[in-house]
GROMACS .gro file of C-alpha atoms in nm:
model
  436
    1MET     CA    1   9.098   2.632   5.216
    2HIS     CA    2   9.174   2.336   4.991
    3HIS     CA    3   8.801   2.356   4.866
    4GLY     CA    4   8.841   2.711   4.811
    5ILE     CA    5   9.146   2.674   4.612
    6ALA     CA    6   8.992   2.412   4.403
    7MET     CA    7   8.706   2.648   4.316
    8MET     CA    8   8.973   2.898   4.192
    9SER     CA    9   9.089   2.657   3.905
   10LYS     CA   10   8.941   2.606   3.575
   11PRO     CA   11   8.732   2.294   3.531
   12GLU     CA   12   8.955   2.061   3.320
   13ASP     CA   13   8.764   1.715   3.361
   14ASP     CA   14   8.486   1.808   3.144
   15GLY     CA   15   8.577   1.770   2.791
   16SER     CA   16   8.334   2.008   2.641
   17GLU     CA   17   8.318   2.383   2.609
   18ALA     CA   18   7.960   2.372   2.753
   19GLY     CA   19   8.046   2.181   3.047
   20ALA     CA   20   8.316   2.428   3.135
   21LYS     CA   21   8.101   2.705   3.105
   22THR     CA   22   7.831   2.533   3.313
   23ALA     CA   23   8.092   2.465   3.586
   24LEU     CA   24   8.196   2.831   3.572
   25LYS     CA   25   7.847   2.973   3.607
   26ARG     CA   26   7.782   2.725   3.908
   27THR     CA   27   8.079   2.853   4.073
   28ALA     CA   28   8.018   3.200   4.018
   29ARG     CA   29   7.655   3.154   4.157
   30SER     CA   30   7.787   2.975   4.476
   31GLU     CA   31   8.052   3.269   4.516
   32TRP     CA   32   7.771   3.522   4.503
   33LYS     CA   33   7.531   3.335   4.740
   34GLU     CA   34   7.798   3.292   4.991
   35SER     CA   35   7.968   3.635   4.979
   36TRP     CA   36   7.751   3.907   4.831
   37ARG     CA   37   7.723   4.089   5.172
   38VAL     CA   38   8.115   4.116   5.189
   39VAL     CA   39   8.093   4.304   4.844
   40PHE     CA   40   7.820   4.531   4.947
   41VAL     CA   41   7.995   4.629   5.274
   42SER     CA   42   8.314   4.682   5.060
   43MET     CA   43   8.155   4.913   4.825
   44VAL     CA   44   8.018   5.132   5.106
   45GLY     CA   45   8.330   5.110   5.283
   46ILE     CA   46   8.543   5.225   4.977
   47GLY     CA   47   8.269   5.500   4.928
   48MET     CA   48   8.341   5.633   5.264
   49GLY     CA   49   8.712   5.608   5.224
   50GLY     CA   50   8.698   5.844   4.928
   51ILE     CA   51   8.500   6.155   5.089
   52HIS     CA   52   8.822   6.364   5.170
   53ILE     CA   53   8.888   6.359   4.797
   54TYR     CA   54   8.544   6.388   4.646
   55SER     CA   55   8.447   6.660   4.888
   56LEU     CA   56   8.757   6.882   4.855
   57GLY     CA   57   8.654   7.035   4.529
   58ALA     CA   58   8.337   7.178   4.698
   59PHE     CA   59   8.544   7.325   4.963
   60VAL     CA   60   8.831   7.475   4.770
   61ILE     CA   61   8.651   7.804   4.702
   62PRO     CA   62   8.498   7.859   5.056
   63LEU     CA   63   8.824   7.806   5.241
   64SER     CA   64   8.995   8.032   4.979
   65GLU     CA   65   8.745   8.299   5.032
   66ALA     CA   66   8.752   8.256   5.427
   67PHE     CA   67   9.136   8.232   5.465
   68ASP     CA   68   9.282   8.365   5.138
   69TRP     CA   69   9.469   8.047   5.083
   70PRO     CA   70   9.586   7.971   4.725
   71ARG     CA   71   9.423   7.677   4.577
   72ALA     CA   72   9.741   7.487   4.555
   73GLN     CA   73   9.777   7.516   4.944
   74ILE     CA   74   9.431   7.393   5.012
   75THR     CA   75   9.458   7.084   4.763
   76SER     CA   76   9.810   7.003   4.921
   77GLY     CA   77   9.636   6.825   5.184
   78LEU     CA   78   9.598   6.534   4.943
   79THR     CA   79   9.966   6.540   4.906
   80ILE     CA   80  10.000   6.485   5.265
   81VAL     CA   81   9.775   6.177   5.244
   82SER     CA   82   9.987   6.053   4.942
   83LEU     CA   83  10.322   6.080   5.137
   84PHE     CA   84  10.170   5.879   5.428
   85SER     CA   85  10.025   5.623   5.167
   86ILE     CA   86  10.367   5.594   5.010
   87LEU     CA   87  10.546   5.517   5.327
   88CYS     CA   88  10.248   5.298   5.493
   89SER     CA   89  10.065   5.120   5.221
   90ALA     CA   90  10.267   4.820   5.195
   91PHE     CA   91  10.294   4.761   5.569
   92VAL     CA   92   9.920   4.813   5.613
   93GLY     CA   93   9.882   4.544   5.333
   94MET     CA   94  10.132   4.321   5.524
   95LEU     CA   95   9.899   4.370   5.841
   96ILE     CA   96   9.607   4.287   5.656
   97ASP     CA   97   9.751   3.986   5.510
   98ARG     CA   98   9.840   3.864   5.874
   99VAL     CA   99   9.540   3.977   6.094
  100GLY     CA  100   9.272   3.971   5.834
  101PRO     CA  101   9.066   4.278   5.698
  102ARG     CA  102   8.797   4.306   5.966
  103ARG     CA  103   9.037   4.369   6.239
  104VAL     CA  104   9.181   4.675   6.044
  105ALA     CA  105   8.858   4.799   5.885
  106ILE     CA  106   8.663   4.847   6.208
  107PRO     CA  107   8.899   5.080   6.400
  108GLY     CA  108   8.999   5.252   6.065
  109VAL     CA  109   8.651   5.362   5.986
  110ILE     CA  110   8.612   5.514   6.319
  111ALA     CA  111   8.931   5.680   6.312
  112PHE     CA  112   8.882   5.825   5.965
  113GLY     CA  113   8.547   5.948   6.023
  114LEU     CA  114   8.685   6.146   6.324
  115SER     CA  115   8.963   6.296   6.146
  116VAL     CA  116   8.742   6.429   5.863
  117ALA     CA  117   8.507   6.565   6.111
  118LEU     CA  118   8.805   6.761   6.267
  119LEU     CA  119   8.882   6.933   5.949
  120SER     CA  120   8.578   7.164   6.042
  121THR     CA  121   8.820   7.321   6.307
  122THR     CA  122   9.079   7.451   6.072
  123GLY     CA  123   9.205   7.800   6.027
  124PRO     CA  124   9.311   8.075   6.006
  125SER     CA  125   9.685   7.932   5.965
  126ILE     CA  126   9.736   7.712   5.680
  127TRP     CA  127   9.955   7.503   5.929
  128ASN     CA  128   9.657   7.399   6.116
  129TRP     CA  129   9.489   7.287   5.780
  130TRP     CA  130   9.801   7.066   5.709
  131LEU     CA  131   9.817   6.922   6.082
  132LEU     CA  132   9.464   6.828   6.053
  133TRP     CA  133   9.546   6.640   5.720
  134ILE     CA  134   9.811   6.441   5.875
  135LEU     CA  135   9.527   6.297   6.098
  136VAL     CA  136   9.337   6.221   5.790
  137ALA     CA  137   9.649   6.077   5.615
  138ALA     CA  138   9.734   5.851   5.910
  139SER     CA  139   9.361   5.715   5.954
  140ILE     CA  140   9.260   5.669   5.613
  141GLN     CA  141   9.552   5.406   5.552
  142PHE     CA  142   9.327   5.148   5.749
  143ALA     CA  143   9.003   5.233   5.592
  144LYS     CA  144   9.091   5.261   5.208
  145ALA     CA  145   9.042   5.013   4.918
  146THR     CA  146   9.319   4.768   5.007
  147VAL     CA  147   9.128   4.670   5.329
  148TRP     CA  148   8.812   4.615   5.141
  149THR     CA  149   8.922   4.452   4.820
  150THR     CA  150   9.137   4.191   5.010
  151ALA     CA  151   8.826   4.040   5.141
  152VAL     CA  152   8.666   4.019   4.794
  153ALA     CA  153   8.968   3.913   4.585
  154VAL     CA  154   9.012   3.609   4.796
  155ARG     CA  155   8.650   3.499   4.781
  156PHE     CA  156   8.575   3.534   4.414
  157THR     CA  157   8.739   3.359   4.115
  158ALA     CA  158   8.477   3.300   3.836
  159SER     CA  159   8.364   3.656   3.851
  160ARG     CA  160   8.651   3.826   4.029
  161GLY     CA  161   8.680   4.117   3.787
  162LEU     CA  162   8.302   4.216   3.825
  163THR     CA  163   8.304   4.170   4.198
  164ILE     CA  164   8.634   4.391   4.232
  165ALA     CA  165   8.482   4.638   3.999
  166LEU     CA  166   8.136   4.624   4.199
  167ALA     CA  167   8.335   4.691   4.517
  168LEU     CA  168   8.534   4.960   4.408
  169SER     CA  169   8.221   5.118   4.233
  170GLY     CA  170   8.172   5.247   4.587
  171ALA     CA  171   8.423   5.530   4.517
  172GLY     CA  172   8.185   5.608   4.203
  173LEU     CA  173   7.890   5.617   4.440
  174SER     CA  174   8.085   5.849   4.653
  175ALA     CA  175   8.184   6.074   4.396
  176ALA     CA  176   7.823   6.099   4.269
  177LEU     CA  177   7.688   6.173   4.623
  178THR     CA  178   7.978   6.364   4.802
  179PRO     CA  179   8.053   6.687   4.570
  180TYR     CA  180   7.679   6.763   4.556
  181LEU     CA  181   7.602   6.668   4.927
  182SER     CA  182   7.895   6.876   5.038
  183SER     CA  183   7.780   7.173   4.834
  184TYR     CA  184   7.448   7.140   4.949
  185LEU     CA  185   7.547   7.131   5.324
  186ILE     CA  186   7.806   7.423   5.276
  187GLY     CA  187   7.520   7.630   5.137
  188ALA     CA  188   7.284   7.529   5.404
  189PHE     CA  189   7.514   7.529   5.726
  190GLY     CA  190   7.857   7.656   5.645
  191TRP     CA  191   8.167   7.482   5.556
  192ARG     CA  192   8.253   7.382   5.925
  193LEU     CA  193   7.942   7.214   5.997
  194ALA     CA  194   7.948   7.049   5.647
  195TYR     CA  195   8.265   6.872   5.721
  196ILE     CA  196   8.111   6.729   6.058
  197MET     CA  197   7.779   6.605   5.892
  198LEU     CA  198   7.969   6.464   5.594
  199ALA     CA  199   8.182   6.262   5.819
  200LEU     CA  200   7.881   6.150   6.072
  201GLY     CA  201   7.658   6.047   5.779
  202TRP     CA  202   7.910   5.832   5.617
  203GLY     CA  203   8.028   5.682   5.933
  204LEU     CA  204   7.672   5.600   6.073
  205VAL     CA  205   7.616   5.404   5.748
  206THR     CA  206   7.938   5.238   5.703
  207LEU     CA  207   8.039   5.121   6.068
  208PRO     CA  208   7.720   4.919   6.154
  209LEU     CA  209   7.734   4.747   5.796
  210ALA     CA  210   8.087   4.663   5.866
  211LEU     CA  211   8.020   4.520   6.226
  212ALA     CA  212   7.743   4.316   6.112
  213PHE     CA  213   7.857   4.160   5.776
  214PHE     CA  214   8.228   4.222   5.691
  215ARG     CA  215   8.404   3.907   5.763
  216ASP     CA  216   8.746   3.757   5.676
  217ARG     CA  217   8.608   3.429   5.560
  218PRO     CA  218   8.310   3.264   5.390
  219ALA     CA  219   8.037   3.194   5.651
  220SER     CA  220   8.065   2.813   5.591
  221VAL     CA  221   8.404   2.831   5.764
  222PRO     CA  222   8.357   2.794   6.137
  223ASP     CA  223   8.503   3.057   6.379
  224ARG     CA  224   8.724   2.777   6.532
  225ASP     CA  225   8.877   2.670   6.204
  226LEU     CA  226   8.951   3.036   6.086
  227ARG     CA  227   9.309   3.015   6.188
  228HIS     CA  228   9.347   2.727   5.972
  229ALA     CA  229   9.149   2.836   5.684
  230ARG     CA  230   9.340   3.156   5.625
  231LYS     CA  231   9.610   3.108   5.369
  232PRO     CA  232   9.979   3.141   5.505
  233VAL     CA  233  10.159   3.449   5.386
  234ALA     CA  234  10.397   3.384   5.115
  235PRO     CA  235  10.774   3.422   5.197
  236ALA     CA  236  10.923   3.765   5.235
  237ALA     CA  237  11.171   3.676   4.951
  238ARG     CA  238  10.903   3.612   4.703
  239LEU     CA  239  10.740   3.932   4.790
  240ARG     CA  240  11.054   4.132   4.732
  241GLU     CA  241  11.104   3.960   4.404
  242THR     CA  242  10.776   4.055   4.307
  243TYR     CA  243  10.816   4.416   4.404
  244LEU     CA  244  11.126   4.419   4.181
  245SER     CA  245  10.990   4.256   3.867
  246VAL     CA  246  10.951   4.438   3.549
  247ARG     CA  247  10.579   4.360   3.537
  248PHE     CA  248  10.509   4.507   3.875
  249PHE     CA  249  10.703   4.809   3.796
  250GLY     CA  250  10.515   4.849   3.462
  251LEU     CA  251  10.169   4.816   3.626
  252GLY     CA  252  10.263   5.070   3.894
  253MET     CA  253  10.405   5.323   3.654
  254ALA     CA  254  10.101   5.296   3.413
  255ALA     CA  255   9.864   5.341   3.719
  256PHE     CA  256  10.051   5.617   3.858
  257MET     CA  257  10.064   5.811   3.547
  258SER     CA  258   9.701   5.784   3.469
  259ALA     CA  259   9.603   5.855   3.824
  260ILE     CA  260   9.807   6.191   3.825
  261VAL     CA  261   9.589   6.305   3.543
  262SER     CA  262   9.241   6.167   3.639
  263LEU     CA  263   9.252   6.247   4.013
  264ALA     CA  264   9.376   6.617   3.929
  265LEU     CA  265   9.067   6.637   3.694
  266LEU     CA  266   8.843   6.518   3.961
  267VAL     CA  267   8.960   6.749   4.241
  268HIS     CA  268   8.955   7.059   4.007
  269PHE     CA  269   8.638   6.985   3.816
  270ILE     CA  270   8.415   7.223   4.002
  271PRO     CA  271   8.650   7.502   3.980
  272ILE     CA  272   8.722   7.428   3.620
  273MET     CA  273   8.351   7.431   3.546
  274VAL     CA  274   8.298   7.763   3.753
  275ASP     CA  275   8.590   7.948   3.590
  276SER     CA  276   8.430   7.835   3.251
  277GLY     CA  277   8.104   8.036   3.349
  278ILE     CA  278   7.883   7.753   3.488
  279SER     CA  279   7.714   7.800   3.831
  280LYS     CA  280   7.828   7.624   4.134
  281THR     CA  281   7.513   7.446   4.164
  282SER     CA  282   7.523   7.311   3.813
  283ALA     CA  283   7.897   7.233   3.867
  284ALA     CA  284   7.801   7.041   4.162
  285ALA     CA  285   7.515   6.850   3.973
  286LEU     CA  286   7.761   6.761   3.704
  287ALA     CA  287   8.005   6.610   3.950
  288GLY     CA  288   7.709   6.394   4.064
  289ALA     CA  289   7.689   6.274   3.697
  290LEU     CA  290   8.086   6.223   3.719
  291GLY     CA  291   8.026   5.988   4.007
  292ILE     CA  292   7.749   5.790   3.836
  293SER     CA  293   7.959   5.740   3.532
  294SER     CA  294   8.249   5.630   3.750
  295ALA     CA  295   8.031   5.357   3.902
  296VAL     CA  296   7.888   5.241   3.581
  297GLY     CA  297   8.249   5.254   3.412
  298ARG     CA  298   8.376   5.036   3.680
  299LEU     CA  299   8.123   4.762   3.655
  300ALA     CA  300   8.180   4.785   3.265
  301ILE     CA  301   8.559   4.750   3.307
  302GLY     CA  302   8.506   4.458   3.557
  303TRP     CA  303   8.272   4.271   3.314
  304LEU     CA  304   8.529   4.330   3.032
  305PHE     CA  305   8.800   4.192   3.244
  306ASP     CA  306   8.619   3.874   3.292
  307ARG     CA  307   8.575   3.818   2.912
  308PHE     CA  308   8.850   3.970   2.723
  309PRO     CA  309   9.248   4.022   2.768
  310ALA     CA  310   9.307   4.247   3.064
  311ARG     CA  311   9.597   4.424   2.894
  312ILE     CA  312   9.364   4.538   2.613
  313VAL     CA  313   9.075   4.639   2.857
  314GLY     CA  314   9.318   4.829   3.069
  315SER     CA  315   9.484   5.020   2.802
  316LEU     CA  316   9.171   5.131   2.651
  317ALA     CA  317   9.053   5.251   3.000
  318PHE     CA  318   9.370   5.451   3.038
  319VAL     CA  319   9.323   5.659   2.737
  320VAL     CA  320   8.998   5.806   2.861
  321PRO     CA  321   9.189   6.071   3.080
  322ALA     CA  322   9.352   6.215   2.775
  323LEU     CA  323   9.027   6.237   2.595
  324ALA     CA  324   8.916   6.428   2.900
  325CYS     CA  325   9.195   6.655   2.873
  326ALA     CA  326   9.136   6.736   2.509
  327LEU     CA  327   8.777   6.811   2.566
  328ILE     CA  328   8.834   7.059   2.856
  329LEU     CA  329   9.104   7.244   2.642
  330PHE     CA  330   8.829   7.322   2.388
  331PHE     CA  331   8.541   7.334   2.611
  332ASN     CA  332   8.285   7.592   2.485
  333GLY     CA  333   8.098   7.623   2.806
  334SER     CA  334   7.790   7.433   2.694
  335MET     CA  335   7.610   7.187   2.930
  336ILE     CA  336   7.598   6.901   2.694
  337GLU     CA  337   7.983   6.921   2.660
  338ALA     CA  338   8.035   6.980   3.018
  339PHE     CA  339   7.822   6.644   3.098
  340ILE     CA  340   8.044   6.455   2.838
  341ILE     CA  341   8.347   6.600   3.012
  342ALA     CA  342   8.219   6.449   3.330
  343CYS     CA  343   8.141   6.134   3.205
  344CYS     CA  344   8.493   6.099   3.090
  345ILE     CA  345   8.648   6.199   3.414
  346GLY     CA  346   8.410   5.963   3.580
  347ILE     CA  347   8.524   5.653   3.384
  348ALA     CA  348   8.904   5.769   3.427
  349ILE     CA  349   8.895   5.824   3.789
  350GLY     CA  350   8.835   5.451   3.881
  351ALA     CA  351   9.018   5.294   3.596
  352GLU     CA  352   9.367   5.292   3.762
  353THR     CA  353   9.245   5.121   4.079
  354ASP     CA  354   9.040   4.864   3.879
  355VAL     CA  355   9.330   4.766   3.675
  356ALA     CA  356   9.564   4.769   3.966
  357ALA     CA  357   9.331   4.539   4.177
  358TYR     CA  358   9.228   4.300   3.904
  359LEU     CA  359   9.579   4.243   3.774
  360THR     CA  360   9.734   4.205   4.126
  361ALA     CA  361   9.481   3.912   4.184
  362LYS     CA  362   9.539   3.771   3.832
  363TYR     CA  363   9.932   3.805   3.789
  364PHE     CA  364  10.054   3.752   4.157
  365ASP     CA  365  10.035   3.545   4.465
  366LEU     CA  366   9.701   3.590   4.646
  367ARG     CA  367   9.859   3.488   4.957
  368ASN     CA  368  10.055   3.843   4.940
  369TYR     CA  369   9.729   4.035   4.777
  370GLY     CA  370   9.730   4.276   5.076
  371ALA     CA  371  10.090   4.373   5.054
  372LEU     CA  372  10.110   4.393   4.683
  373PHE     CA  373   9.782   4.599   4.616
  374GLY     CA  374   9.879   4.801   4.926
  375MET     CA  375  10.202   4.897   4.742
  376LEU     CA  376  10.007   4.991   4.442
  377MET     CA  377   9.759   5.182   4.634
  378GLY     CA  378  10.062   5.391   4.777
  379ILE     CA  379  10.184   5.461   4.437
  380LEU     CA  380   9.826   5.573   4.336
  381SER     CA  381   9.802   5.766   4.652
  382GLY     CA  382  10.135   5.943   4.558
  383ALA     CA  383   9.966   6.029   4.235
  384THR     CA  384   9.653   6.163   4.432
  385GLY     CA  385   9.882   6.400   4.616
  386VAL     CA  386  10.107   6.505   4.295
  387GLY     CA  387   9.827   6.547   4.034
  388PRO     CA  388   9.604   6.785   4.209
  389LEU     CA  389   9.897   6.996   4.328
  390LEU     CA  390  10.034   7.038   3.985
  391ALA     CA  391   9.702   7.143   3.839
  392GLY     CA  392   9.669   7.396   4.132
  393LEU     CA  393  10.011   7.526   4.064
  394ALA     CA  394   9.953   7.552   3.703
  395PHE     CA  395   9.649   7.765   3.770
  396ASP     CA  396   9.805   7.969   4.027
  397ASN     CA  397  10.117   8.038   3.802
  398GLN     CA  398   9.942   8.085   3.464
  399GLY     CA  399   9.575   8.152   3.555
  400SER     CA  400   9.429   7.853   3.379
  401TYR     CA  401   9.492   7.464   3.359
  402ALA     CA  402   9.606   7.455   2.998
  403VAL     CA  403   9.952   7.379   3.071
  404PHE     CA  404   9.852   7.082   3.280
  405LEU     CA  405   9.587   6.960   3.043
  406TRP     CA  406   9.817   6.945   2.757
  407ALA     CA  407  10.074   6.761   2.951
  408GLY     CA  408   9.808   6.516   3.069
  409ILE     CA  409   9.731   6.392   2.712
  410PRO     CA  410  10.085   6.230   2.650
  411ALA     CA  411  10.105   6.105   3.007
  412SER     CA  412   9.786   5.928   2.974
  413LEU     CA  413   9.900   5.753   2.631
  414VAL     CA  414  10.212   5.652   2.778
  415ALA     CA  415  10.010   5.486   3.057
  416ALA     CA  416   9.794   5.309   2.814
  417SER     CA  417  10.092   5.173   2.631
  418LEU     CA  418  10.257   5.035   2.943
  419ILE     CA  419   9.954   4.827   3.014
  420LEU     CA  420   9.927   4.723   2.651
  421ALA     CA  421  10.313   4.611   2.667
  422LEU     CA  422  10.258   4.384   2.963
  423GLU     CA  423  10.315   4.017   2.883
  424ARG     CA  424   9.998   3.837   2.809
  425MET     CA  425   9.801   3.682   3.100
  426PRO     CA  426   9.906   3.321   3.182
  427GLY     CA  427   9.628   3.054   3.120
  428ALA     CA  428   9.605   2.987   3.472
  429ARG     CA  429   9.506   3.253   3.745
  430GLY     CA  430   9.764   3.412   3.947
  431ASP     CA  431   9.619   3.254   4.264
  432ARG     CA  432   9.739   2.919   4.144
  433THR     CA  433  10.067   2.960   4.336
  434ALA     CA  434   9.841   2.985   4.662
  435SER     CA  435   9.821   2.610   4.663
  436ALA     CA  436  10.201   2.560   4.624
   0.00000   0.00000   0.00000
């Protein structure tokens, strides 16, 4: 790995700026040539890992009509996922650091696909719904973004921001396809078969790709050398110190507050549009625009991360949920305004994950990337459960989402301020400690 670590440092022996840029370009090209397949598979895997979230909005009304369940109870399945993630994410991250992402991802994809398909058996008791969500919550821990981005982060340095964003754009791809596909399948086959077909379709794409191309190390490292090539896990004392640091706390809190707002807007987007007089079909199509804007927004944020101060880029990204809340509060029902709202939510839903993934790799020790980003994903998962639940409770109690939307504006601005307040990035990348 000494060669890989050398690639991660900036060129210092060339006195000219042009020479440095040439070396950086050459490094980026070699990274892409060797590892682009891992980025692609990670994008698909992250896309599959979001189907339980991105499909839920399409299932809310059919499930409510079928079993007379309140919307808050239906979306509370995500709260169960968040509780599991809070408890398990850091430990799963440590497992990834020790055994490698591939050994976690393959069984994780299989288990998660089966658990989503089993949601088709729910009802009539809400307890049955919650029990099935426990299975979803347990299995997604081994198939979510932590698994896939770990493999990407350790392979790229010169274009790390863009490659992480590209991998995470799989969530945007899923957000674009899954709501519309779910609505179509529900209309054509009913919600039970829709869950089965959704899980089967994503699984049959993701699993073969992961088996064929998802590797823990570059192809240039022989299998017999893998044990020596993998970086050793950093001491537990250093990991605890990082968890307790002000910077890690600030990053986690900012991501948590932003995610509460953006994930609530995502899950309740279709109901919000339908309540405003837009048809279910049009709302599902708008949700597709939301997903596309998420993918484009992720790539733009990643590109900006590689070129501008990350705290500036991150803080601007975290302002977008506040803008979305304001637009919904004054929404007049027009399709043009609905499209703008969808684009804002799309940009917002991935911002917290992009910021967390990039800053984890930039600020902290890459030997503990899985454990650190796993902890942040646990925090984000907590927001995934809290945000949609709070929005659902606001609607159930007030008959509208206005209270939640008004609260979401200052929450988003506080999150942006926390990112802006993080101390400036060091000149050397955070992975410089990996060579220590």
